[in-house]
């Protein structure tokens, strides 16, 4: 039950950043009109964030992670359940490693 | 989302019945929320956070994507530079909230600030989606968003605790595949966003730039530079 001061600082910084992001769109709409281009940039952002985060992490983690993430995406696309998608991804990684197919 | 709907809509209000209705509308998503909250707790235990630290993070930050990324970065946050980097990465990963709360303006904009700004803390991906579809059906009760958001919030940090206790018992996260929770969670969020190959060009740009940056620059700049590159690409691809 310890609380490291640096960890507390990290949590407070994250919490502040997140609230600022949550408030920013609402605030901006009242003060500056969003241009079509800005709107399109923001629309492209969620997918861009996922691609920019996941690809390098897969490259770092190795082939088992790549296979697992592909299985998760396929499960999500067929079942529409995000929970099932992640569960199948995790199970795939464990299975692929247990069978020695990839590390 | 436009000025037209702003004129069309009736009075915006908060009601207790709306709080309960908001939580009820959130029910179908709750099992998933609990599982992800528990997964976060398990990974936090694996990465050396204390139970208090993990729960506090879930309660105050309340944004799964950035919490999972923070765990990936974990050993580096022991320095002020590392925390600054974490702040930047957090802002980037959650920049999608900007578009989401911008869309809330026509609905929440008529409320006084003290009633609208605190409510924004409760915005989550599923909660926002549920509230937006309620609003699109003609509903005006602001408590729908807050009721769903608060229910998710309780579940989110509440489920961190059992997840943490289970995670602390697992000796090697790779054996059980726990290390792929974060990338799988991200990719699963991407699937419903698929609108054809043309709309995915910015994703490819983001991924390509991120891989390049990851190979050349140490640290986590690849998330920030890759995401921004993808967003810029999206801004310049014209709708056909």
XYZ file of C-alpha atoms in Angstrom:
343
model
C 0.000 0.000 0.000
C 2.837 2.383 -0.756
C 2.545 5.626 -2.695
C 5.755 6.846 -4.275
C 5.841 10.670 -4.618
C 7.073 10.421 -8.237
C 4.271 7.998 -9.046
C 1.750 10.372 -7.478
C 3.169 13.203 -9.587
C 2.926 11.037 -12.718
C -0.712 10.196 -11.934
C -1.583 13.860 -11.311
C 0.102 14.910 -14.571
C -1.833 12.223 -16.463
C -5.106 13.182 -14.769
C -4.591 16.869 -15.616
C -3.708 16.124 -19.252
C -6.766 13.932 -19.626
C -9.151 16.452 -18.150
C -7.659 19.156 -20.393
C -8.274 16.944 -23.444
C -11.824 16.213 -22.295
C -12.563 19.911 -21.753
C -10.654 21.221 -24.798
C -13.062 20.218 -27.568
C -16.049 21.564 -25.664
C -14.263 24.831 -24.908
C -12.885 25.315 -28.415
C -16.306 24.916 -30.040
C -17.587 27.946 -28.100
C -14.650 30.155 -28.996
C -13.278 29.222 -32.411
C -15.164 27.492 -35.200
C -13.464 24.245 -36.248
C -12.450 24.370 -39.905
C -13.293 21.404 -42.155
C -9.614 20.563 -42.333
C -9.176 20.544 -38.538
C -12.304 18.408 -38.273
C -10.857 15.880 -40.737
C -7.544 15.862 -38.890
C -9.319 15.109 -35.613
C -11.390 12.395 -37.309
C -8.240 10.680 -38.578
C -6.632 10.892 -35.145
C -8.060 7.865 -33.274
C -6.943 5.421 -35.957
C -3.612 7.199 -36.345
C -2.960 6.937 -32.595
C -3.647 3.200 -32.625
C -1.380 2.573 -35.626
C 1.429 4.763 -34.276
C 1.314 3.100 -30.853
C 0.798 -0.532 -31.742
C 3.108 -1.141 -34.725
C 6.375 -0.192 -32.966
C 5.306 -2.078 -29.823
C 4.668 -5.228 -31.895
C 8.049 -4.862 -33.567
C 9.651 -4.599 -30.114
C 7.688 -7.507 -28.598
C 8.262 -10.046 -31.365
C 6.247 -12.251 -33.749
C 3.957 -13.824 -31.112
C 2.550 -10.384 -30.305
C 1.969 -9.719 -34.009
C 0.091 -12.994 -34.483
C -1.937 -12.339 -31.321
C -2.935 -8.826 -32.345
C -3.996 -10.048 -35.814
C -6.139 -12.727 -34.124
C -7.679 -10.079 -31.842
C -8.583 -7.885 -34.825
C -10.107 -10.849 -36.691
C -12.148 -11.870 -33.630
C -13.398 -8.310 -33.166
C -14.339 -8.015 -36.846
C -16.350 -11.260 -36.773
C -17.952 -11.092 -33.303
C -18.123 -7.325 -32.738
C -17.166 -7.858 -29.099
C -14.103 -5.953 -27.944
C -13.781 -8.156 -24.881
C -13.790 -11.344 -26.969
C -11.267 -9.749 -29.314
C -8.771 -9.017 -26.539
C -9.380 -12.384 -24.831
C -8.660 -14.266 -28.062
C -5.570 -12.116 -28.604
C -4.224 -12.990 -25.149
C -5.047 -16.694 -25.551
C -3.357 -16.725 -28.969
C -0.158 -15.214 -27.568
C -0.100 -17.757 -24.738
C -0.790 -20.669 -27.117
C 1.746 -19.614 -29.749
C 4.426 -19.355 -27.056
C 3.449 -22.585 -25.295
C 3.652 -24.472 -28.588
C 6.985 -22.863 -29.375
C 5.740 -21.467 -32.703
C 6.963 -17.945 -31.959
C 8.423 -16.058 -29.026
C -23.647 18.683 -34.280
C -24.470 21.806 -36.286
C -26.091 25.141 -35.580
C -29.317 23.783 -37.060
C -29.766 21.119 -34.405
C -28.880 23.696 -31.754
C -31.911 25.760 -32.734
C -34.153 22.744 -32.988
C -33.519 21.365 -29.542
C -35.559 21.936 -26.414
C -34.429 22.824 -22.928
C -31.426 20.900 -21.585
C -31.688 19.677 -17.988
C -30.373 17.214 -15.370
C -32.653 14.709 -13.641
C -32.183 11.870 -11.142
C -34.219 9.600 -13.400
C -31.732 10.425 -16.159
C -28.799 9.383 -13.965
C -30.379 5.973 -13.489
C -31.403 5.688 -17.141
C -27.836 6.580 -18.171
C -26.458 3.785 -15.991
C -29.096 1.386 -17.398
C -28.161 2.233 -21.006
C -24.541 1.515 -20.066
C -25.340 -2.025 -18.844
C -24.404 -3.899 -22.066
C -20.897 -2.410 -22.008
C -20.308 -3.042 -18.296
C -18.866 -6.592 -18.485
C -16.259 -5.375 -20.983
C -15.448 -2.389 -18.760
C -14.934 -4.647 -15.733
C -12.681 -7.007 -17.685
C -10.508 -4.162 -18.981
C -10.350 -2.553 -15.545
C -9.232 -5.880 -14.112
C -6.731 -6.333 -16.949
C -5.279 -2.935 -16.119
C -4.994 -3.930 -12.464
C -3.241 -7.200 -13.385
C -0.745 -5.442 -15.658
C -0.143 -2.752 -13.022
C 0.786 -5.482 -10.532
C 3.138 -6.996 -13.128
C 4.815 -3.632 -13.666
C 5.512 -3.013 -9.987
C 2.832 -0.474 -9.040
C 1.357 -0.742 -5.549
C -2.360 -1.511 -5.224
C -2.965 2.048 -4.014
C -1.077 3.532 -6.970
C -2.959 1.392 -9.500
C -6.372 2.198 -8.013
C -5.577 5.899 -7.672
C -4.521 6.004 -11.312
C -7.765 4.368 -12.448
C -9.860 6.702 -10.289
C -8.139 9.973 -11.240
C -6.987 9.380 -14.815
C -10.000 7.296 -15.910
C -8.835 6.714 -19.482
C -7.880 3.123 -20.240
C -5.838 3.677 -23.383
C -3.442 6.134 -21.735
C -3.229 4.031 -18.570
C -2.101 0.987 -20.569
C 0.477 3.092 -22.406
C 1.719 4.476 -19.060
C 2.383 0.905 -17.897
C 4.406 0.251 -21.062
C 6.520 3.308 -20.199
C 6.583 2.521 -16.494
C 10.225 2.211 -15.369
C 11.021 5.517 -17.102
C 8.602 7.619 -15.068
C 10.983 7.743 -12.090
C 12.506 10.969 -13.478
C 10.974 14.399 -14.147
C 11.910 14.033 -17.816
C 10.092 10.706 -17.927
C 6.985 12.238 -16.350
C 7.025 15.103 -18.858
C 7.216 12.526 -21.662
C 4.344 10.591 -20.060
C 2.296 13.812 -19.966
C 2.892 14.418 -23.673
C 2.089 10.835 -24.622
C -1.062 10.893 -22.470
C -2.250 14.071 -24.163
C -1.588 12.553 -27.603
C -3.334 9.249 -26.911
C -6.376 11.042 -25.501
C -6.536 13.815 -28.083
C -9.507 11.931 -29.501
C -11.535 13.323 -26.560
C -11.223 16.757 -28.200
C -13.440 15.717 -31.093
C -15.828 13.862 -28.798
C -16.458 16.763 -26.430
C -16.612 19.203 -29.361
C -19.630 17.179 -30.494
C -21.216 17.684 -27.045
C -21.261 21.484 -27.453
C -24.720 21.783 -29.073
C -26.180 19.684 -26.238
C -24.254 20.796 -23.108
C -23.472 24.315 -24.370
C -26.751 25.786 -23.106
C -26.012 24.721 -19.510
C -24.093 27.039 -17.143
C -20.351 26.258 -17.030
C -20.500 24.796 -13.531
C -22.961 22.208 -14.831
C -21.179 21.404 -18.084
C -17.424 21.364 -17.346
C -17.464 18.901 -14.403
C -19.616 16.551 -16.514
C -16.810 16.342 -19.096
C -14.700 14.319 -16.653
C -17.150 11.429 -17.100
C -16.675 11.220 -20.891
C -15.432 7.790 -22.021
C -15.543 6.180 -25.467
C -18.572 3.923 -24.806
C -20.331 6.432 -22.517
C -20.035 9.170 -25.116
C -21.362 6.913 -27.854
C -24.389 5.911 -25.761
C -25.136 9.519 -24.817
C -24.750 10.756 -28.415
C -27.208 8.191 -29.707
C -29.664 9.141 -26.919
C -29.300 12.780 -27.989
C -29.743 11.887 -31.655
C -33.065 10.229 -30.727
C -34.184 13.601 -29.348
C -33.236 13.215 -25.661
C -32.003 16.318 -23.839
C -31.324 15.074 -20.291
C -27.643 15.800 -19.557
C -27.739 13.261 -16.718
C -27.699 10.418 -19.271
C -24.014 11.103 -19.993
C -23.104 11.650 -16.346
C -25.074 8.653 -15.020
C -23.428 6.295 -17.495
C -20.024 7.908 -16.961
C -20.198 7.618 -13.163
C -21.355 3.995 -13.317
C -18.409 3.177 -15.613
C -16.069 5.106 -13.321
C -17.063 3.073 -10.231
C -16.680 -0.178 -12.181
C -13.390 0.936 -13.713
C -11.468 1.629 -10.531
C -13.425 -0.969 -8.548
C -12.366 -3.735 -10.940
C -8.739 -2.597 -10.779
C -8.502 -4.106 -7.270
C -9.434 -7.775 -7.980
C -7.444 -7.572 -11.234
C -4.400 -6.382 -9.300
C -4.686 -9.178 -6.737
C -4.921 -11.806 -9.499
C -2.119 -10.204 -11.513
C 0.190 -10.231 -8.510
C -0.051 -14.042 -8.478
C 1.097 -14.450 -12.097
C 4.839 -14.884 -12.237
C 5.531 -14.371 -15.938
C 3.174 -12.191 -17.952
C 4.525 -13.436 -21.301
C 3.576 -17.058 -20.579
C -0.060 -16.034 -20.154
C 0.009 -13.532 -22.994
C -0.790 -10.621 -20.652
C 1.760 -8.446 -22.441
C -0.475 -8.330 -25.546
C -3.509 -6.902 -23.678
C -2.487 -3.352 -24.478
C -1.795 -3.695 -28.231
C -4.845 -5.994 -28.642
C -7.046 -3.471 -26.806
C -5.839 -0.715 -29.139
C -6.338 -2.704 -32.322
C -9.808 -3.812 -31.260
C -10.740 -0.119 -30.903
C -9.588 0.398 -34.486
C -11.875 -2.229 -36.073
C -15.191 -0.299 -35.746
C -13.470 2.802 -37.142
C -12.816 1.058 -40.481
C -14.497 3.043 -43.263
C -12.679 1.611 -46.271
C -9.093 1.708 -47.460
C -9.139 5.396 -48.421
C -9.955 6.495 -44.877
C -7.191 4.191 -43.627
C -4.432 6.036 -45.527
C -3.755 8.291 -42.487
C -3.422 5.160 -40.336
C -0.785 3.789 -42.699
C 1.047 7.121 -42.654
C 0.907 7.168 -38.837
C 2.166 3.583 -38.587
C 4.973 4.105 -41.112
C 6.196 7.318 -39.512
C 5.983 5.773 -36.029
C 8.070 2.753 -37.091
C 10.679 5.060 -38.585
C 10.803 7.284 -35.500
C 10.941 4.253 -33.195
C 13.967 2.971 -35.094
C 15.782 6.304 -35.030
C 14.758 8.129 -31.841
C 14.909 6.607 -28.353
C 11.915 6.892 -26.032
C 8.242 7.293 -26.912
C 8.316 10.099 -29.456
C 7.060 7.628 -32.060
C 3.537 7.792 -30.580
C 3.417 11.587 -30.732
C 5.132 12.115 -34.096
C 3.353 9.172 -35.755
C -0.099 10.249 -34.534
C 0.392 13.860 -35.590
C 1.694 12.770 -39.016
C -1.405 10.585 -39.464
C -3.742 13.411 -38.445
C -2.052 15.828 -40.873
C -2.391 13.237 -43.645
C -6.083 12.930 -42.769
C -6.533 16.694 -43.037
C -5.153 16.746 -46.557
C -7.002 13.789 -48.004
C -10.109 15.221 -49.586
C -13.421 13.459 -49.403
C -14.380 12.016 -52.750
